XYZ file of C-alpha atoms in Angstrom:
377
model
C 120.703 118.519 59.419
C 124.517 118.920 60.647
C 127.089 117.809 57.383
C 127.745 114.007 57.815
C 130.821 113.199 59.708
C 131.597 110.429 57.108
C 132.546 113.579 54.572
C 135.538 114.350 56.644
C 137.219 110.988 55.084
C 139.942 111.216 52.365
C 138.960 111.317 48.934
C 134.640 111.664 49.908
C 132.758 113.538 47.271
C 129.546 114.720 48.341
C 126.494 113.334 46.299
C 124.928 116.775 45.743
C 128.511 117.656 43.595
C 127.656 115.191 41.148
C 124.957 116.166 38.403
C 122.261 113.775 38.083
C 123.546 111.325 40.334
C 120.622 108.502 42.143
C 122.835 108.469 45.471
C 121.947 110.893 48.214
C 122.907 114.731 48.699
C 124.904 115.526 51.972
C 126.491 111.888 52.390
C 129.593 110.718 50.574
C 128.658 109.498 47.003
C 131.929 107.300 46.656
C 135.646 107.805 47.962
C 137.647 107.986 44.656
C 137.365 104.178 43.874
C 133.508 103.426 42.961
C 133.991 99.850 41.350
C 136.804 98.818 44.524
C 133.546 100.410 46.736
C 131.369 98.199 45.023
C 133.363 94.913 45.088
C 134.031 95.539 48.908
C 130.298 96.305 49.433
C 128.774 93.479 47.000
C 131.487 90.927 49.730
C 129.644 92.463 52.504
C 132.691 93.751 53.641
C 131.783 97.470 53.614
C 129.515 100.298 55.324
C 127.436 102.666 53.474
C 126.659 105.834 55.118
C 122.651 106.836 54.704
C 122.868 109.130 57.437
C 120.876 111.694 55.707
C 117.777 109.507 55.709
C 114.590 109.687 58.319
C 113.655 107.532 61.171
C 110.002 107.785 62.527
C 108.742 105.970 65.008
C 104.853 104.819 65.714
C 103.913 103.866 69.498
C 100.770 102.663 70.928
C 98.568 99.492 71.266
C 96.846 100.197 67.990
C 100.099 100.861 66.114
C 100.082 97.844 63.937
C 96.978 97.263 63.148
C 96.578 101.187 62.571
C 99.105 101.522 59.513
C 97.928 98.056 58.338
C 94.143 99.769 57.394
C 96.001 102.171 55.790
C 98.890 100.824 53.778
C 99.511 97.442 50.972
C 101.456 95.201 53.464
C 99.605 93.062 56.471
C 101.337 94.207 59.396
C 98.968 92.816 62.139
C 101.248 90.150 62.919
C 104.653 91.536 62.854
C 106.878 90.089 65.573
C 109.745 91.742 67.471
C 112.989 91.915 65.209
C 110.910 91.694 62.202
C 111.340 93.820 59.334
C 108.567 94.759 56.513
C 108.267 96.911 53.899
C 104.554 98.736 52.717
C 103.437 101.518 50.215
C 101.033 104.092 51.222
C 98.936 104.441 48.215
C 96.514 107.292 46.786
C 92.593 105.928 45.927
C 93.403 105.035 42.741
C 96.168 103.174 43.466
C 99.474 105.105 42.637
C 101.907 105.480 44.829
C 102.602 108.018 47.411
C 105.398 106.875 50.061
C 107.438 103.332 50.319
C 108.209 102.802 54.355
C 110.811 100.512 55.586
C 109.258 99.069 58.958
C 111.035 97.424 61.986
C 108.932 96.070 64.802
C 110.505 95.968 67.955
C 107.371 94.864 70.406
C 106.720 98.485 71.217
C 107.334 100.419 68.765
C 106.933 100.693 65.423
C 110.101 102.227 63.189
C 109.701 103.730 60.060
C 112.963 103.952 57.488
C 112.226 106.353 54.828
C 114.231 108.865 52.197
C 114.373 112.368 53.982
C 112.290 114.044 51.335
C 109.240 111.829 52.191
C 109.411 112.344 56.088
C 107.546 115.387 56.817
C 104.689 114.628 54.246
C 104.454 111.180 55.844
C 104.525 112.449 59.269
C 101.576 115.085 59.026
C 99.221 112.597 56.610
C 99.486 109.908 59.372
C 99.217 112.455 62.258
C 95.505 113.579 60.102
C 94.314 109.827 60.421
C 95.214 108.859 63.877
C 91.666 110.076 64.734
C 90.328 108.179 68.154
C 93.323 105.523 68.135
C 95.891 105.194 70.829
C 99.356 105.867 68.713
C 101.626 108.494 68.322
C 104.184 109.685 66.070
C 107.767 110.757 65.803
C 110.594 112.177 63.997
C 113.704 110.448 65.625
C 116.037 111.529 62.854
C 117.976 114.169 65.135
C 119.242 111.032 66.958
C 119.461 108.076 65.379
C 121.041 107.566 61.630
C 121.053 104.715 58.931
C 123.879 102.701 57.784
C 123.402 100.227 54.843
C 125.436 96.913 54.358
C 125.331 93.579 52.478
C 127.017 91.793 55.533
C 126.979 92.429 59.455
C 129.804 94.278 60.253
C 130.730 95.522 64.466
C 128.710 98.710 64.710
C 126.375 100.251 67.782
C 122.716 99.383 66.901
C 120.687 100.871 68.696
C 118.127 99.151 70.879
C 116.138 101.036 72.990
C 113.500 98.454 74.174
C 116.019 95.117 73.724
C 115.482 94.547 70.165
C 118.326 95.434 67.939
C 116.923 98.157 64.978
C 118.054 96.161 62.353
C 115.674 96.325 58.932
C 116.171 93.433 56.374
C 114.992 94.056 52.752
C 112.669 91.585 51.825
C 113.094 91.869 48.323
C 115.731 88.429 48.675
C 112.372 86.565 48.374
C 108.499 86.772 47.270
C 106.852 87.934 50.395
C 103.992 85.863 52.272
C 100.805 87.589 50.215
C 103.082 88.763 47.281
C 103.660 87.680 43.676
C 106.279 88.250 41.675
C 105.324 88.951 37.959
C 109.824 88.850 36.987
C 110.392 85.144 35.419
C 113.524 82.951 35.939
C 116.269 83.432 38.090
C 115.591 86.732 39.878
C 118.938 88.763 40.620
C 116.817 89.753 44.185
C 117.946 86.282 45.701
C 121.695 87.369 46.390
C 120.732 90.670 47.939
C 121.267 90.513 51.349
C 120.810 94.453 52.300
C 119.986 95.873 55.205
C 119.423 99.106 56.828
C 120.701 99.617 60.619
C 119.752 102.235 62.824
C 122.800 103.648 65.543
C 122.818 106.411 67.692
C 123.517 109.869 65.621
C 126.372 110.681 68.323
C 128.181 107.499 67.403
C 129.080 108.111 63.810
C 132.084 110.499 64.922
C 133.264 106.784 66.326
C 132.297 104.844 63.781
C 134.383 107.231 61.381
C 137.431 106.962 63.612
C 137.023 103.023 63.203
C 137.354 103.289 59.084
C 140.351 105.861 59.517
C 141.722 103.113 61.490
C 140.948 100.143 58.916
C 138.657 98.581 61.408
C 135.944 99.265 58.999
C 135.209 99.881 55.291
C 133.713 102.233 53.572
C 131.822 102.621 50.337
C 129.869 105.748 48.555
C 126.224 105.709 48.106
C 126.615 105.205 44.437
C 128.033 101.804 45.008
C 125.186 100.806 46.712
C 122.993 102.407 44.341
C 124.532 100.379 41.199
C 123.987 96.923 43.223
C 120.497 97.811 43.791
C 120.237 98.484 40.367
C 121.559 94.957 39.338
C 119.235 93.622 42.026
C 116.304 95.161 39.821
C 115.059 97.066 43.261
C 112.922 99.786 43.216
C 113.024 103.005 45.295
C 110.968 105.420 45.995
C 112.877 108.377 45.267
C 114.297 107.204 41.835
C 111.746 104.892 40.431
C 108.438 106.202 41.452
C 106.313 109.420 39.371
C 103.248 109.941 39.854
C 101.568 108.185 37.487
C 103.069 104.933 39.606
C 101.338 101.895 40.663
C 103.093 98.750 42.723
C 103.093 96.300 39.560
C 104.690 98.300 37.422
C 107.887 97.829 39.489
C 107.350 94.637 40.761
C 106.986 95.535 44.133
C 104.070 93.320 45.118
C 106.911 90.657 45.321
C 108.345 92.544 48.854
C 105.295 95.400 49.858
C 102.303 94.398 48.696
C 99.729 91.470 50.601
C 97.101 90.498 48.045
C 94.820 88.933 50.182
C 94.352 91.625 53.428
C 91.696 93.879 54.362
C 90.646 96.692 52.719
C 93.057 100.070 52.303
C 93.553 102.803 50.242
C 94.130 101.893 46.466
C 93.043 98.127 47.109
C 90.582 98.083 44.184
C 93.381 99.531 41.571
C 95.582 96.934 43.088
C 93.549 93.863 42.401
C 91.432 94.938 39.899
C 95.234 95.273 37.784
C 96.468 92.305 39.032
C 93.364 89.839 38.491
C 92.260 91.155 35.196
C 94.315 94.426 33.660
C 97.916 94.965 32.813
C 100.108 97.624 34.414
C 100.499 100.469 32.123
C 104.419 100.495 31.918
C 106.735 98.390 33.131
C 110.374 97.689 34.409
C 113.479 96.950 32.585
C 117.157 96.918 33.112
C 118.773 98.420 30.519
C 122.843 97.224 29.412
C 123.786 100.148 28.074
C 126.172 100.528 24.938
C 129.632 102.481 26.591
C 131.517 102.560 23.345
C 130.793 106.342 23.196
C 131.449 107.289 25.998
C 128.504 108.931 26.483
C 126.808 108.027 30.107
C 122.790 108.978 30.424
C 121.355 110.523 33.704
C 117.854 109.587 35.422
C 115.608 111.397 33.746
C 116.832 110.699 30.040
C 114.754 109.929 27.692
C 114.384 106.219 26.194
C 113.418 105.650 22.877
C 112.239 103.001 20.195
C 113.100 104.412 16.830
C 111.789 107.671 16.837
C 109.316 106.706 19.148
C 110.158 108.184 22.842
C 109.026 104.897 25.192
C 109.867 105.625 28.480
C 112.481 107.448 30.928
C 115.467 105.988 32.676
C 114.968 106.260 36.588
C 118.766 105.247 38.034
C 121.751 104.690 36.195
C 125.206 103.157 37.281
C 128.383 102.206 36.067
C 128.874 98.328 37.495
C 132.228 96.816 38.401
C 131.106 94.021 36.765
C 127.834 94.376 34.261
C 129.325 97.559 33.430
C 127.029 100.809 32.188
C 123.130 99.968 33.636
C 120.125 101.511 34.093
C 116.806 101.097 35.414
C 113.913 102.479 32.978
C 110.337 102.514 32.941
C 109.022 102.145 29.415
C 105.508 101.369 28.186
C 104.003 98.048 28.679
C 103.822 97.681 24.562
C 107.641 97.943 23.797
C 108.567 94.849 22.457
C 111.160 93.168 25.194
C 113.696 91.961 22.248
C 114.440 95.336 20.793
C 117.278 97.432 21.077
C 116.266 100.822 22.826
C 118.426 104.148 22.450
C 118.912 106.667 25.396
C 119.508 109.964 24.996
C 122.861 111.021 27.160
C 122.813 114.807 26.592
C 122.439 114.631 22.995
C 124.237 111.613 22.298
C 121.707 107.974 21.187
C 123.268 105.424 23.357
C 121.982 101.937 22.613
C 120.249 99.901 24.940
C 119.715 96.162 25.481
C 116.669 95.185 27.836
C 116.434 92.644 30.558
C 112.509 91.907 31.289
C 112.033 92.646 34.541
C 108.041 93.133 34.330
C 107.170 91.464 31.418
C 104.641 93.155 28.888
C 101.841 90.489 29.990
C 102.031 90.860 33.637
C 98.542 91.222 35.338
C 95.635 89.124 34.291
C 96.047 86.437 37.077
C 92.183 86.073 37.560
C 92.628 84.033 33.656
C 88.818 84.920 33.189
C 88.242 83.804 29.865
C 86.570 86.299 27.272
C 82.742 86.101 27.029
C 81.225 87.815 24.103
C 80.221 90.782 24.035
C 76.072 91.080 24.937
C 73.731 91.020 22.412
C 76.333 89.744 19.812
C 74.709 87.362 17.322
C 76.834 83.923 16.305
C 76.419 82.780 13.345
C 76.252 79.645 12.253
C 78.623 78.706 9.239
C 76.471 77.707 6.082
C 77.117 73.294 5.028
């Protein structure tokens, strides 16, 4: 895919310069001012280009119930203008793609990270079978842009119903649960993905050279997700990944639908096991200067415990990360992360707490055969 136009602004330093970075390769990963980016972009006063990402596009009568036999999220009843958000799981429940979806009463669009496209593409083309849909890759002509407001751009609406996708992560979904206690950080995030035509970001560029518009790198929007403790595909998912270990049957996951692919690993967690790891948001200790990368290695003690997935510097919280550590580390002690040889301490914020699952409450029955005994007066 062509270089993104957005690149051509002063001071825009390419994502794939940056070593380890979470933000995209091939779009702009900030301007020279990160933390100004982020302020502008956390008052929903800026535009983030995601131009390198893939649209796809489902038509046909049997569209929605189609990818709702096959996916976590009930789609059966998705109106025009309504956005959802589903994971496409393996049989034992891990996770293989996370799909943005905007209905638009014809057809159904698919937002996802370029990387998962053409697998996506050619597993759903294998199970259309007999049913009347078909797929595309729209990606040559229409592009993403990301905000936390609702700035003037061109969406693009080819059959009347503006290709806006919302994140539902603001909110526990209909058929969700949320496993994160207290105030969730998820309330305040207002992002959303907007699809324009591919030929209009040469304009939309001219409009931020001429202060009509802002801009801000990927890496700003990257560090507010982060604070937002919301998952993506491409940073937070292995795979050894299931949906509760990230919280995400709070936005992509309907507990109570029809039967798909993973469905037993999903309930059978949820009702009476506990995810194997689990999320945390880690404030990390910048007296040394020292910044880790995704990747790095988290630690209790000597003990390695997990891995750290995204990392940011915040214009407020300052250095953050998102890790995935084993469901057994206790939540009130101070991690370290390794940042190229240097221990950087690390204080968690519970974002899947170590006894999430168990919802079913079945109380323990003894074991079969076991013999109670009676205590002697």
């Amino acid at each position: 895919m062509a270089s993104s136009p957005f690149l051509r602004l002063p001071g825009a330093v390419d994502a794939a310069s940056i070593p380890g970075t979470t933000a995209e390769a091939g779009v702009p990963a900030h301007y020279g001012n990160p933390l100004g980016e982020q302020r502008a972009l956390a008052e929903g006063r800026a535009i983030v280009d995601l131009s390198d990402r893939a649209v796809l596009t489902i038509t046909g009568p049997d569209r929605l119930s189609w990818l709702n036999s096959l996916t976590s999220q009930a789609l059966t009843r998705l109106q025009p203008g309504e956005s959802s958000e589903t994971l496409l799981l393996d049989v034992t429940g891990r996770v293989e793609h996370a799909v943005r979806l905007i209905e638009d009463g014809e057809t159904l669009w698919l937002l996802v990270d370029r990387p998962e496209a053409e697998g996506l593409l050619s597993w759903l083309d294998r199970m259309r079978f007999m049913l009347r849909v078909e797929l595309a890759d729209r990606s040559d002509d229409l592009a993403t842009i990301g905000t936390l407001g609702d700035p003037p751009l061109p969406i693009a609406a080819p059959n009347g119903v503006p290709l806006i996708w919302h994140d539902p992560w603001r909110a526990v979904a209909v058929g969700g649960h949320q496993y994160a206690q207290g105030e969730h950080p998820g309330a305040g995030w207002t992002w959303s993905e907007r699809i324009v035509p591919r030929d209009a970001l040469e304009s939309i560029v001219a409009r931020v050279e001429s202060r009509e518009l802002v801009v801000a790198g990927a890496s700003a929007a990257d560090a507010l997700r982060i604070a937002a403790w919301r998952p993506r595909f491409s940073t937070e998912v292995d795979e050894r990944t299931i949906p509760h270990e990230l919280d995400w049957l709070r936005s992509a996951v309907h507990l109570d639908k029809g039967c798909y692919r993973g469905q037993e690993t999903v309930a059978k967690v949820h009702n009476l096991g506990h995810p194997p790891r689990r999320l945390v948001m880690l404030h990390l200790d910048g007296s040394e200067g020292a910044h880790p990368v995704r990747g790095a290695a988290v630690s209790l003690g000597e003990k390695e415990v997990g891995t750290v997935t995204s990392t940011a510097l915040h214009y407020e919280l300052g250095p953050i990360a998102l890790a995935v550590v084993k469901r057994s580390t206790a939540p009130d002690e101070t991690l370290t992360v390794d940042a190229d040889g240097t221990l950087v301490a690390a204080a968690q914020e519970v974002v899947v707490p170590p006894g999430a699952g168990a919802e079913a409450q079945i109380p323990h029955l003894p074991r079969l055969g076991a013999v109670t005994r009676r205590p002697r007066a």
